[in-house]
Coordinates of C-alpha atoms in Angstrom, one line a residue:
X1143 CA 0.0 0.0 0.0
X1144 CA 1.3 3.4 -0.9
X1145 CA 0.9 6.1 1.7
X1146 CA 2.6 9.4 2.6
X1147 CA 3.8 11.4 5.5
X1148 CA 4.5 15.0 5.9
X1149 CA 8.1 16.3 5.6
X1150 CA 9.8 19.1 7.4
X1151 CA 8.7 21.7 4.8
X1152 CA 5.1 20.6 4.9
X1153 CA 5.3 18.6 1.7
X1154 CA 4.0 15.1 1.4
X1155 CA 6.8 12.4 1.1
X1156 CA 5.5 9.4 -0.8
X1157 CA 6.0 6.0 0.8
X1158 CA 6.1 3.1 -1.8
X1159 CA 7.1 -0.1 0.0
X1160 CA 6.3 -2.4 -2.9
X1161 CA 8.5 -0.9 -5.6
X1162 CA 11.5 -3.0 -6.5
X1163 CA 15.0 -2.0 -5.3
X1164 CA 17.0 -0.1 -7.9
X1165 CA 20.4 -1.1 -9.1
X1166 CA 22.0 1.8 -7.3
X1167 CA 20.3 0.9 -4.0
X1168 CA 21.5 -2.7 -4.3
X1169 CA 25.0 -1.4 -4.8
X1170 CA 24.7 0.7 -1.6
X1171 CA 23.6 -2.2 0.5
X1172 CA 26.2 -4.5 -1.1
X1173 CA 29.1 -2.1 -0.6
X1174 CA 28.2 -1.3 3.0
X1175 CA 27.3 -4.9 4.0
X1176 CA 30.2 -6.6 2.4
X1177 CA 32.7 -4.3 4.0
X1178 CA 31.1 -4.6 7.4
X1179 CA 31.0 -8.4 7.2
X1180 CA 34.7 -8.4 6.6
X1181 CA 35.3 -6.1 9.5
X1182 CA 33.3 -8.4 11.9
X1183 CA 35.2 -11.4 10.4
X1184 CA 38.5 -9.7 11.2
X1185 CA 37.3 -8.8 14.7
X1186 CA 36.0 -12.2 15.6
X1187 CA 39.0 -14.1 14.3
X1188 CA 41.0 -13.1 17.4
X1189 CA 38.3 -14.2 19.8
X1190 CA 38.0 -17.6 18.2
X1191 CA 41.8 -18.1 18.3
X1192 CA 42.5 -16.5 21.7
X1193 CA 44.0 -19.6 23.3
X1194 CA 46.4 -20.3 20.3
X1195 CA 47.4 -16.6 20.1
X1196 CA 48.1 -16.6 23.9
X1197 CA 50.6 -19.5 23.4
X1198 CA 52.3 -17.5 20.5
X1199 CA 52.6 -14.1 22.0
X1200 CA 52.5 -14.6 25.8
X1201 CA 54.6 -17.8 25.9
X1202 CA 56.9 -16.5 28.7
X1203 CA 54.0 -16.9 31.2
X1204 CA 52.4 -20.0 32.7
X1205 CA 49.4 -21.3 30.6
X1206 CA 46.7 -19.9 32.9
X1207 CA 48.3 -16.4 32.9
X1208 CA 48.9 -16.4 29.2
X1209 CA 45.3 -17.2 28.6
X1210 CA 44.3 -14.3 30.8
X1211 CA 46.5 -11.9 28.9
X1212 CA 45.2 -13.2 25.6
X1213 CA 41.6 -12.5 26.8
X1214 CA 42.6 -9.1 28.0
X1215 CA 44.0 -8.2 24.6
X1216 CA 40.6 -9.4 23.1
X1217 CA 38.7 -7.2 25.7
X1218 CA 40.8 -4.2 24.7
X1219 CA 39.1 -4.3 21.3
X1220 CA 35.7 -4.0 23.0
X1221 CA 36.7 -1.3 25.5
X1222 CA 38.0 1.2 22.9
X1223 CA 35.0 0.9 20.6
X1224 CA 33.2 3.9 22.1
X1225 CA 36.3 6.0 21.6
X1226 CA 36.4 4.9 18.0
X1227 CA 32.7 5.9 17.8
X1228 CA 33.6 9.4 19.0
X1229 CA 36.6 9.9 16.8
X1230 CA 35.3 8.5 13.5
X1231 CA 31.7 9.8 14.2
X1232 CA 33.1 13.3 14.4
X1233 CA 35.0 12.8 11.1
X1234 CA 31.9 11.3 9.5
X1235 CA 29.8 14.4 10.4
X1236 CA 32.6 16.8 9.3
X1237 CA 34.1 15.3 6.1
X1238 CA 31.4 12.7 5.0
X1239 CA 30.2 9.2 5.5
X1240 CA 31.9 7.6 2.5
X1241 CA 35.5 8.7 3.2
X1242 CA 35.2 7.9 6.9
X1243 CA 34.1 4.4 6.7
X1244 CA 36.5 3.8 3.9
X1245 CA 39.2 4.8 6.4
X1246 CA 37.9 2.5 9.1
X1247 CA 37.9 -0.6 6.8
X1248 CA 41.5 0.2 5.8
X1249 CA 42.6 0.4 9.4
X1250 CA 40.8 -2.8 10.4
X1251 CA 42.0 -4.8 7.3
X1252 CA 45.6 -3.8 7.6
X1253 CA 45.7 -4.4 11.4
X1254 CA 44.3 -7.9 10.9
X1255 CA 46.7 -8.7 8.1
X1256 CA 49.7 -7.6 10.2
X1257 CA 48.6 -9.9 13.1
X1258 CA 49.1 -12.8 10.6
X1259 CA 52.6 -11.6 9.9
X1260 CA 53.6 -10.6 13.5
X1261 CA 56.6 -12.7 14.8
X1262 CA 55.9 -14.5 18.1
X1263 CA 57.3 -13.8 21.5
X1264 CA 60.0 -16.4 21.0
X1265 CA 61.3 -14.4 18.0
X1266 CA 61.1 -10.8 19.1
X1267 CA 60.4 -10.9 22.8
X1268 CA 58.1 -8.4 24.6
X1269 CA 57.7 -6.3 21.4
X1270 CA 55.3 -9.0 20.1
X1271 CA 52.6 -8.8 22.7
X1272 CA 52.8 -5.0 22.8
X1273 CA 52.3 -4.7 19.1
X1274 CA 49.5 -7.3 19.3
X1275 CA 47.6 -5.3 21.9
X1276 CA 48.1 -2.1 19.8
X1277 CA 46.7 -3.9 16.7
X1278 CA 43.7 -5.1 18.7
X1279 CA 43.0 -1.5 19.9
X1280 CA 43.2 -0.3 16.3
X1281 CA 40.7 -2.9 15.3
X1282 CA 38.3 -1.8 18.1
X1283 CA 38.7 1.8 17.2
X1284 CA 38.0 1.0 13.5
X1285 CA 34.9 -1.1 14.4
X1286 CA 33.7 1.8 16.6
X1287 CA 33.6 4.0 13.4
X1288 CA 32.7 1.4 10.8
X1289 CA 29.2 0.4 12.1
X1290 CA 27.9 3.9 12.4
X1291 CA 29.2 4.9 9.0
X1292 CA 27.8 1.9 7.2
X1293 CA 24.4 2.3 8.9
X1294 CA 24.1 6.1 8.3
X1295 CA 25.3 5.7 4.7
X1296 CA 22.6 3.0 3.9
X1297 CA 19.8 4.8 5.8
X1298 CA 20.5 8.1 4.0
X1299 CA 20.3 6.3 0.7
X1300 CA 17.2 4.3 1.6
X1301 CA 13.8 5.4 0.0
X1302 CA 11.4 6.9 2.5
X1303 CA 9.4 4.2 4.3
X1304 CA 12.0 1.4 3.7
X1305 CA 14.8 2.4 6.0
X1306 CA 14.2 -0.5 8.3
X1307 CA 14.4 -3.0 5.4
X1308 CA 17.6 -1.4 4.0
X1309 CA 19.5 -1.1 7.2
X1310 CA 18.5 -4.6 8.3
X1311 CA 21.0 -5.9 5.8
X1312 CA 23.8 -4.2 7.8
X1313 CA 22.4 -5.9 10.9
X1314 CA 23.1 -9.4 9.4
X1315 CA 26.8 -8.6 9.1
X1316 CA 27.8 -9.2 12.7
X1317 CA 26.3 -12.7 12.6
X1318 CA 27.6 -13.4 9.1
X1319 CA 31.0 -12.2 10.0
X1320 CA 31.1 -14.5 13.0
X1321 CA 29.8 -17.4 10.9
X1322 CA 32.4 -16.7 8.2
X1323 CA 35.3 -16.6 10.7
X1324 CA 34.2 -19.9 12.2
X1325 CA 33.9 -21.6 8.8
X1326 CA 37.3 -20.3 7.6
X1327 CA 39.0 -21.5 10.9
X1328 CA 37.3 -24.9 10.7
X1329 CA 38.3 -25.3 7.0
X1330 CA 41.9 -24.3 7.5
X1331 CA 42.1 -26.5 10.7
X1332 CA 40.8 -29.5 8.8
X1333 CA 43.1 -28.9 5.8
X1334 CA 46.5 -28.4 7.6
X1335 CA 45.8 -30.6 10.6
X1336 CA 45.6 -29.6 14.3
X1337 CA 49.3 -29.6 15.1
X1338 CA 50.3 -27.5 12.0
X1339 CA 47.3 -25.1 12.7
X1340 CA 48.5 -24.4 16.3
X1341 CA 52.1 -23.8 15.0
X1342 CA 51.6 -21.7 11.9
X1343 CA 48.2 -22.5 10.3
X1344 CA 46.3 -20.1 12.6
X1345 CA 47.9 -17.2 10.6
X1346 CA 46.2 -18.2 7.4
X1347 CA 42.7 -16.8 8.3
X1348 CA 44.3 -13.5 9.3
X1349 CA 46.3 -13.3 6.0
X1350 CA 43.3 -14.2 3.9
X1351 CA 41.7 -11.0 5.2
X1352 CA 43.8 -8.9 2.8
X1353 CA 41.8 -10.3 -0.2
X1354 CA 38.5 -9.4 1.6
X1355 CA 39.9 -6.0 2.3
X1356 CA 40.8 -5.5 -1.4
X1357 CA 37.3 -6.5 -2.5
X1358 CA 35.5 -4.2 0.0
X1359 CA 37.7 -1.2 -0.7
X1360 CA 37.2 -1.6 -4.4
X1361 CA 33.5 -1.8 -4.0
X1362 CA 33.3 1.2 -1.7
X1363 CA 35.5 3.3 -4.0
X1364 CA 32.7 3.2 -6.6
X1365 CA 30.1 4.7 -4.3
X1366 CA 28.9 8.3 -4.0
X1367 CA 28.5 10.3 -0.8
X1368 CA 25.1 10.0 0.9
X1369 CA 22.4 12.4 -0.4
X1370 CA 21.6 13.7 3.0
X1371 CA 25.2 14.7 3.7
X1372 CA 25.5 16.3 0.2
X1373 CA 22.3 18.3 0.8
X1374 CA 23.5 19.4 4.3
X1375 CA 26.9 20.4 2.8
X1376 CA 25.4 22.3 0.0
X1377 CA 23.2 24.2 2.4
X1378 CA 26.1 25.0 4.7
X1379 CA 24.4 23.5 7.8
X1380 CA 27.2 21.2 8.9
X1381 CA 28.1 21.1 12.6
X1382 CA 31.4 22.6 13.4
X1383 CA 31.7 20.6 16.7
X1384 CA 29.6 17.4 16.4
X1385 CA 30.7 15.9 19.7
X1386 CA 29.8 18.9 21.9
X1387 CA 26.6 19.5 19.9
X1388 CA 25.6 15.8 20.2
X1389 CA 26.3 15.3 23.9
X1390 CA 27.1 18.8 25.4
X1391 CA 23.5 20.0 25.6
X1392 CA 20.4 18.4 26.9
X1393 CA 18.4 18.8 23.7
X1394 CA 20.5 16.3 21.9
X1395 CA 22.2 14.6 24.8
X1396 CA 18.9 13.3 26.2
X1397 CA 18.4 11.3 22.9
X1398 CA 21.8 9.6 23.3
X1399 CA 20.8 8.7 26.9
X1400 CA 17.4 7.4 25.8
X1401 CA 18.9 5.5 22.9
X1402 CA 21.4 3.8 25.3
X1403 CA 19.0 2.9 28.2
X1404 CA 15.8 2.5 26.3
X1405 CA 17.0 0.7 23.2
X1406 CA 20.7 -0.4 22.9
X1407 CA 21.3 -1.7 26.4
X1408 CA 18.4 -4.2 26.0
X1409 CA 19.4 -5.0 22.4
X1410 CA 23.0 -5.6 23.5
X1411 CA 22.2 -8.1 26.3
X1412 CA 19.7 -10.0 24.2
X1413 CA 22.2 -10.2 21.3
X1414 CA 25.1 -11.4 23.5
X1415 CA 22.8 -13.9 25.3
X1416 CA 21.5 -15.4 22.1
X1417 CA 24.8 -15.8 20.3
X1418 CA 27.7 -15.5 22.7
X1419 CA 26.4 -16.5 26.1
X1420 CA 24.5 -19.5 24.6
X1421 CA 27.9 -20.7 23.2
X1422 CA 29.6 -20.0 26.6
X1423 CA 26.8 -21.9 28.4
X1424 CA 27.0 -24.9 26.2
X1425 CA 30.8 -25.2 26.5
X1426 CA 31.6 -23.9 30.0
X1427 CA 28.4 -24.8 32.0
X1428 CA 27.2 -27.9 30.1
X1429 CA 30.6 -29.2 29.0
X1430 CA 29.7 -29.7 25.4
X1431 CA 32.8 -30.1 23.3
X1432 CA 33.9 -27.1 21.2
X1433 CA 33.1 -28.6 17.8
X1434 CA 29.6 -29.7 18.8
X1435 CA 28.8 -26.4 20.4
X1436 CA 30.1 -24.4 17.5
X1437 CA 28.1 -26.5 15.0
X1438 CA 24.9 -26.1 17.1
X1439 CA 25.3 -22.3 17.2
X1440 CA 26.3 -22.2 13.5
X1441 CA 23.0 -24.0 12.5
X1442 CA 21.0 -21.6 14.7
X1443 CA 22.6 -18.7 13.0
X1444 CA 22.0 -20.1 9.5
X1445 CA 18.3 -20.7 10.3
X1446 CA 17.7 -17.5 12.2
X1447 CA 19.7 -14.9 10.3
X1448 CA 16.8 -14.1 7.9
X1449 CA 14.9 -12.7 10.8
X1450 CA 17.1 -9.6 10.7
X1451 CA 15.6 -8.6 7.3
X1452 CA 12.1 -9.9 8.3
X1453 CA 11.9 -7.7 11.4
X1454 CA 13.7 -4.8 9.8
X1455 CA 11.1 -4.8 7.0
X1456 CA 8.2 -5.3 9.4
X1457 CA 9.4 -2.2 11.4
X1458 CA 8.7 -0.1 8.4
X1459 CA 5.1 -1.0 8.7
X1460 CA 4.4 -1.2 12.4
X1461 CA 7.3 0.7 13.9
X1462 CA 10.8 0.0 15.3
X1463 CA 9.9 0.5 19.0
X1464 CA 7.2 -2.2 19.1
X1465 CA 9.4 -4.9 17.7
X1466 CA 12.6 -4.1 19.7
X1467 CA 10.7 -3.8 23.0
X1468 CA 8.7 -7.0 22.3
X1469 CA 12.0 -8.8 21.8
X1470 CA 13.3 -7.5 25.1
X1471 CA 10.1 -8.5 26.9
X1472 CA 10.0 -12.0 25.3
X1473 CA 13.7 -12.6 26.2
X1474 CA 13.1 -11.6 29.8
X1475 CA 10.0 -13.8 30.1
X1476 CA 11.5 -16.9 28.5
X1477 CA 15.2 -17.1 29.3
X1478 CA 14.9 -19.3 32.3
X1479 CA 12.7 -22.0 30.8
X1480 CA 14.7 -21.9 27.5
X1481 CA 18.1 -22.4 29.1
X1482 CA 16.8 -25.1 31.4
X1483 CA 15.5 -26.9 28.3
X1484 CA 18.9 -26.5 26.7
X1485 CA 20.5 -28.2 29.8
X1486 CA 18.0 -31.1 29.8
X1487 CA 18.7 -31.8 26.1
X1488 CA 22.4 -31.2 25.9
X1489 CA 23.5 -32.8 29.1
X1490 CA 20.7 -34.8 30.7
X1491 CA 23.0 -36.4 33.3
X1492 CA 24.1 -33.0 34.6
X1493 CA 20.5 -31.8 34.6
X1494 CA 19.4 -34.8 36.7
X1495 CA 22.3 -34.3 39.2
X1496 CA 21.5 -30.6 39.6
X1497 CA 18.0 -31.5 40.6
X1498 CA 18.6 -34.6 42.8
X1499 CA 22.0 -33.9 44.6
X1500 CA 22.1 -31.4 47.4
X1501 CA 25.4 -29.5 47.7
X1502 CA 26.1 -26.9 50.4
X1503 CA 29.0 -24.7 51.3
X1504 CA 29.3 -24.0 55.1
X1505 CA 31.3 -20.8 55.5
X1506 CA 31.9 -17.7 57.6
X1507 CA 30.1 -14.8 56.0
X1508 CA 33.2 -12.6 56.0
X1509 CA 35.1 -15.3 54.2
X1510 CA 33.1 -15.1 51.0
X1511 CA 33.3 -12.4 48.3
X1512 CA 31.5 -11.5 45.1
X1513 CA 33.8 -13.0 42.4
X1514 CA 33.4 -10.3 39.7
X1515 CA 36.6 -10.8 37.6
X1516 CA 36.2 -9.2 34.1
X1517 CA 39.9 -9.2 33.4
X1518 CA 40.6 -12.7 34.8
X1519 CA 43.5 -11.4 36.9
X1520 CA 42.0 -11.4 40.4
X1521 CA 43.0 -14.2 42.7
X1522 CA 40.5 -15.6 45.3
X1523 CA 42.3 -17.5 48.1
X1524 CA 39.8 -17.8 51.0
X1525 CA 38.3 -21.3 51.5
X1526 CA 34.8 -20.0 50.7
X1527 CA 35.9 -18.4 47.5
X1528 CA 37.9 -21.4 46.4
X1529 CA 35.0 -23.6 47.0
X1530 CA 32.5 -21.4 45.2
X1531 CA 34.8 -21.1 42.2
X1532 CA 35.4 -24.9 42.0
X1533 CA 31.7 -25.7 42.2
X1534 CA 30.6 -23.0 39.8
X1535 CA 33.2 -24.3 37.2
X1536 CA 31.8 -27.8 37.7
X1537 CA 28.2 -26.5 37.0
X1538 CA 27.1 -27.6 40.5
X1539 CA 23.8 -26.4 41.9
X1540 CA 24.7 -25.5 45.4
X1541 CA 23.7 -23.2 48.3
X1542 CA 25.8 -21.3 50.9
X1543 CA 25.0 -21.7 54.6
X1544 CA 26.7 -18.9 56.6
X1545 CA 28.0 -20.0 60.0
X1546 CA 30.2 -17.5 62.0
X1547 CA 33.7 -18.9 62.6
X1548 CA 33.5 -21.6 59.9
X1549 CA 37.0 -21.1 58.6
X1550 CA 38.1 -23.0 56.6
X1551 CA 34.8 -23.7 54.9
X1552 CA 33.3 -27.1 54.3
X1553 CA 31.7 -28.5 51.2
X1554 CA 28.8 -30.9 52.0
X1555 CA 27.8 -33.2 49.2
X1556 CA 24.9 -35.4 50.3
X1557 CA 26.1 -36.8 53.7
X1558 CA 29.8 -36.3 53.1
X1559 CA 31.8 -33.3 54.3
X1560 CA 35.0 -32.1 52.7
X1561 CA 37.2 -29.4 54.4
X1562 CA 38.0 -26.8 51.8
X1563 CA 41.4 -25.7 50.7
X1564 CA 42.5 -22.5 52.4
X1565 CA 45.0 -20.4 50.5
X1566 CA 46.0 -18.2 53.5
X1567 CA 47.8 -18.9 56.7
X1568 CA 45.5 -19.3 59.7
X1569 CA 46.7 -18.8 63.3
X1570 CA 50.3 -18.7 61.9
X1571 CA 50.1 -22.3 60.5
X1572 CA 51.1 -22.9 56.9
X1573 CA 48.5 -24.5 54.7
X1574 CA 49.0 -28.3 54.4
X1575 CA 46.4 -29.2 51.8
X1576 CA 46.8 -28.4 48.1
X1577 CA 44.3 -27.1 45.6
X1578 CA 44.7 -30.3 43.6
X1579 CA 43.9 -32.5 46.6
X1580 CA 40.8 -30.5 47.4
X1581 CA 39.6 -30.5 43.7
X1582 CA 40.2 -34.2 43.5
X1583 CA 38.1 -35.0 46.6
X1584 CA 35.3 -32.7 45.6
X1585 CA 35.1 -34.1 42.0
X1586 CA 35.3 -37.7 43.1
X1587 CA 32.5 -37.1 45.6
X1588 CA 30.4 -35.3 43.0
X1589 CA 30.9 -38.1 40.5
X1590 CA 29.8 -40.7 43.1
X1591 CA 26.7 -38.6 43.7
X1592 CA 25.7 -38.5 40.0
X1593 CA 27.5 -35.5 38.6
X1594 CA 29.5 -36.1 35.4
X1595 CA 33.2 -36.4 36.1
X1596 CA 35.3 -33.5 34.7
X1597 CA 37.3 -34.4 31.6
X1598 CA 35.2 -37.5 31.0
X1599 CA 32.3 -37.9 28.6
X1600 CA 29.0 -37.6 30.5
X1601 CA 26.3 -40.2 29.7
X1602 CA 23.9 -38.8 27.1
X1603 CA 25.8 -35.6 26.5
X1604 CA 25.4 -34.3 23.0
X1605 CA 28.2 -35.1 20.6
X1606 CA 28.2 -34.3 16.9
X1607 CA 30.5 -36.0 14.4
X1608 CA 29.9 -33.6 11.5
X1609 CA 28.2 -30.4 10.4
X1610 CA 25.1 -32.2 9.2
X1611 CA 24.9 -34.6 12.2
X1612 CA 21.9 -32.7 13.7
X1613 CA 19.0 -34.7 12.4
X1614 CA 18.3 -36.8 15.5
X1615 CA 16.0 -36.6 18.5
X1616 CA 18.5 -34.8 20.7
X1617 CA 20.3 -32.4 18.4
X1618 CA 17.5 -31.1 16.2
X1619 CA 15.2 -29.9 19.1
X1620 CA 18.3 -28.2 20.6
X1621 CA 19.0 -26.4 17.3
X1622 CA 15.4 -25.2 17.2
X1623 CA 15.7 -23.8 20.8
X1624 CA 19.0 -22.1 19.9
X1625 CA 17.3 -20.7 16.8
X1626 CA 14.6 -19.2 18.9
X1627 CA 17.3 -17.3 20.9
X1628 CA 18.7 -16.1 17.5
X1629 CA 15.2 -14.9 16.4
X1630 CA 15.0 -12.9 19.6
X1631 CA 18.4 -11.4 18.6
X1632 CA 16.9 -10.5 15.2
X1633 CA 13.9 -8.8 16.8
X1634 CA 16.0 -6.4 18.8
X1635 CA 18.8 -6.0 16.3
X1636 CA 17.1 -6.0 13.0
X1637 CA 15.3 -2.6 13.5
X1638 CA 17.9 -1.0 15.8
X1639 CA 19.9 0.7 13.1
X1640 CA 17.0 2.6 11.6
X1641 CA 15.7 3.5 15.1
X1642 CA 19.1 5.1 16.0
X1643 CA 19.5 6.9 12.7
X1644 CA 16.0 8.5 13.1
X1645 CA 16.8 9.8 16.6
X1646 CA 19.4 12.3 15.5
X1647 CA 19.5 15.1 12.9
X1648 CA 21.8 14.8 9.9
X1649 CA 24.5 17.2 11.2
X1650 CA 25.3 15.0 14.2
X1651 CA 23.8 11.7 13.1
X1652 CA 27.1 9.7 12.7
X1653 CA 28.4 10.9 16.1
X1654 CA 25.1 10.8 18.0
X1655 CA 24.1 7.2 17.1
X1656 CA 27.6 5.6 17.3
X1657 CA 28.5 6.4 20.9
X1658 CA 25.4 4.9 22.6
X1659 CA 25.5 1.9 20.3
X1660 CA 29.1 1.0 21.1
X1661 CA 28.8 1.7 24.9
X1662 CA 25.7 -0.6 24.9
X1663 CA 27.3 -3.4 22.9
X1664 CA 30.9 -3.0 23.9
X1665 CA 30.3 -2.6 27.7
X1666 CA 26.8 -3.8 28.6
X1667 CA 27.1 -6.8 26.3
X1668 CA 30.9 -7.3 26.7
X1669 CA 30.7 -7.6 30.5
X1670 CA 28.0 -10.2 30.4
X1671 CA 30.1 -13.4 30.7
X1672 CA 32.2 -12.2 33.6
X1673 CA 29.1 -10.8 35.4
X1674 CA 27.1 -13.9 34.8
X1675 CA 29.8 -16.2 36.1
X1676 CA 30.2 -14.0 39.3
X1677 CA 26.5 -14.2 39.9
X1678 CA 26.5 -18.0 39.4
X1679 CA 29.5 -18.4 41.9
X1680 CA 27.8 -16.1 44.4
X1681 CA 24.5 -18.0 44.5
X1682 CA 25.4 -21.5 43.4
X1683 CA 22.6 -21.4 40.8
X1684 CA 23.8 -22.2 37.2
X1685 CA 20.9 -20.1 35.8
X1686 CA 21.3 -17.1 38.2
X1687 CA 23.5 -15.3 35.7
X1688 CA 20.5 -14.9 33.4
X1689 CA 19.2 -12.3 35.7
X1690 CA 21.8 -9.9 34.2
X1691 CA 20.3 -9.8 30.7
X1692 CA 16.7 -10.2 32.1
X1693 CA 16.9 -7.1 34.4
X1694 CA 18.6 -5.0 31.7
X1695 CA 16.1 -6.1 29.0
X1696 CA 13.2 -5.3 31.4
X1697 CA 14.7 -2.0 32.2
X1698 CA 15.1 -1.1 28.5
X1699 CA 11.5 -2.2 28.0
X1700 CA 10.1 0.1 30.6
X1701 CA 12.4 3.1 29.6
X1702 CA 11.8 2.5 25.9
X1703 CA 8.0 2.3 26.5
X1704 CA 7.9 5.6 28.3
X1705 CA 10.6 7.7 26.5
X1706 CA 11.6 6.4 23.1
X1707 CA 9.7 8.1 20.3
X1708 CA 8.4 6.2 17.2
X1709 CA 10.1 7.8 14.2
X1710 CA 9.5 5.3 11.4
X1711 CA 7.9 8.0 9.1
X1712 CA 10.3 10.8 10.0
X1713 CA 11.9 12.9 7.3
X1714 CA 15.6 12.3 8.1
X1715 CA 16.7 14.9 5.4
X1716 CA 15.4 17.6 7.7
X1717 CA 17.9 19.4 10.0
X1718 CA 15.4 19.7 12.8
X1719 CA 14.2 16.9 15.0

């Protein structure tokens, strides 16, 4: 149906949602989406290969420490994304969308290629990890500018009334980039063999990125500047100070705050839960092997990715706000039953043990701390903390009984008590037990009580032997449940780009939308695994970490319902709001 809305000058702007996409519009989407897929591919390569990279560049440290530093280097890419949003957002509003996100893809592509060439610690010493972290920060800065540029560029080319559909193609790129990185790694790993991959083959996916960079740069060089930016430049209405104009006054700053708390924070936690936490939960909580977990998530991504375009297009008809907030509400209402169903299907023995075996930690209340450890560098040495960390890593459903003076703590499994390891000196006496002794006692007792033994296959745990080994009574329902989580991701993420673009005027659009997006996704979403694990360790409930995304999604639902405007028919070529 063709309708119209009133533009800023009082003229009717036709809305034709049925007309076919023009050749030029297809080129705009292809140029922006292809480059952004490659940027996400580059970004996720490091995360997928963090353990191998840790062995290459932090080899002077013990294994546990080197893994910590490898993850810290990965986290650096997330932490600097908001700064990249500010820097490149300002450039995009000053010099144009096209040239800015051409610059971001060059920085990302070259940084990734150099990682593939970078000599290891054994060759050049401490210079190697320093350069590696610098390259990761460059990647994060570039990604902070890339997303906003691609989204604004596509939105400002989109015909009126179809911005949700056009920008939804950009929303598929993070998922497709993740999927592409997993497939390339799997292919290279299979081709060169596991030992060769760990030694030198891991460099190949990084080096291949230079071809992806060349293709995306060539495509983007053919494109014109966005019509909204050209119109603004011709009229001389550009902002001279986009950052201060976007965030330095309440008129514009309130929209950045509303965007962050009423839209992006909820979108971020639903996105990270559906794609990243689901993978973490399968591997770290349910002990599913890495190959099987990755295949399950990959199938869910393949089946669910079309939802980005579906919900983006639907948002052009019924509004962005309704779909995003509905996704947040559905996630908050269904996460607990969904993740419990995942447990019962993926590891039924663990599910049964969690329900039937009572485990209690008896400890002094002053001996227990909240184990929030986002960098992985904190050391917890009290007997209570050591016990909680061990049981949480073993996916045990336990409770804590506080008893003054109970130092060292005791772990009670059924009718058996085990004195916990105490990493400090008490009453001047040196500690006699070792962490290994304590872990062995606890794990053997848990196994006798029905918990799957660490390092050994659990009875009934899901195990896939190939990519197409999902058509059975255990794997296929699990894929469908994981696909549901991905569909929630597409509900909140498909329309978010158009919603953010429409909140800000042309003169500060690149800057205004980029910062809340990257704070929400880089920080709210990026902190989820560490926060969830701390909450699990604190309470002993393997599902308690889900309260983190649930509370934030519900908060976004309420704030969005009250304060986020619906702008699907807004004339984004106007300078006013």
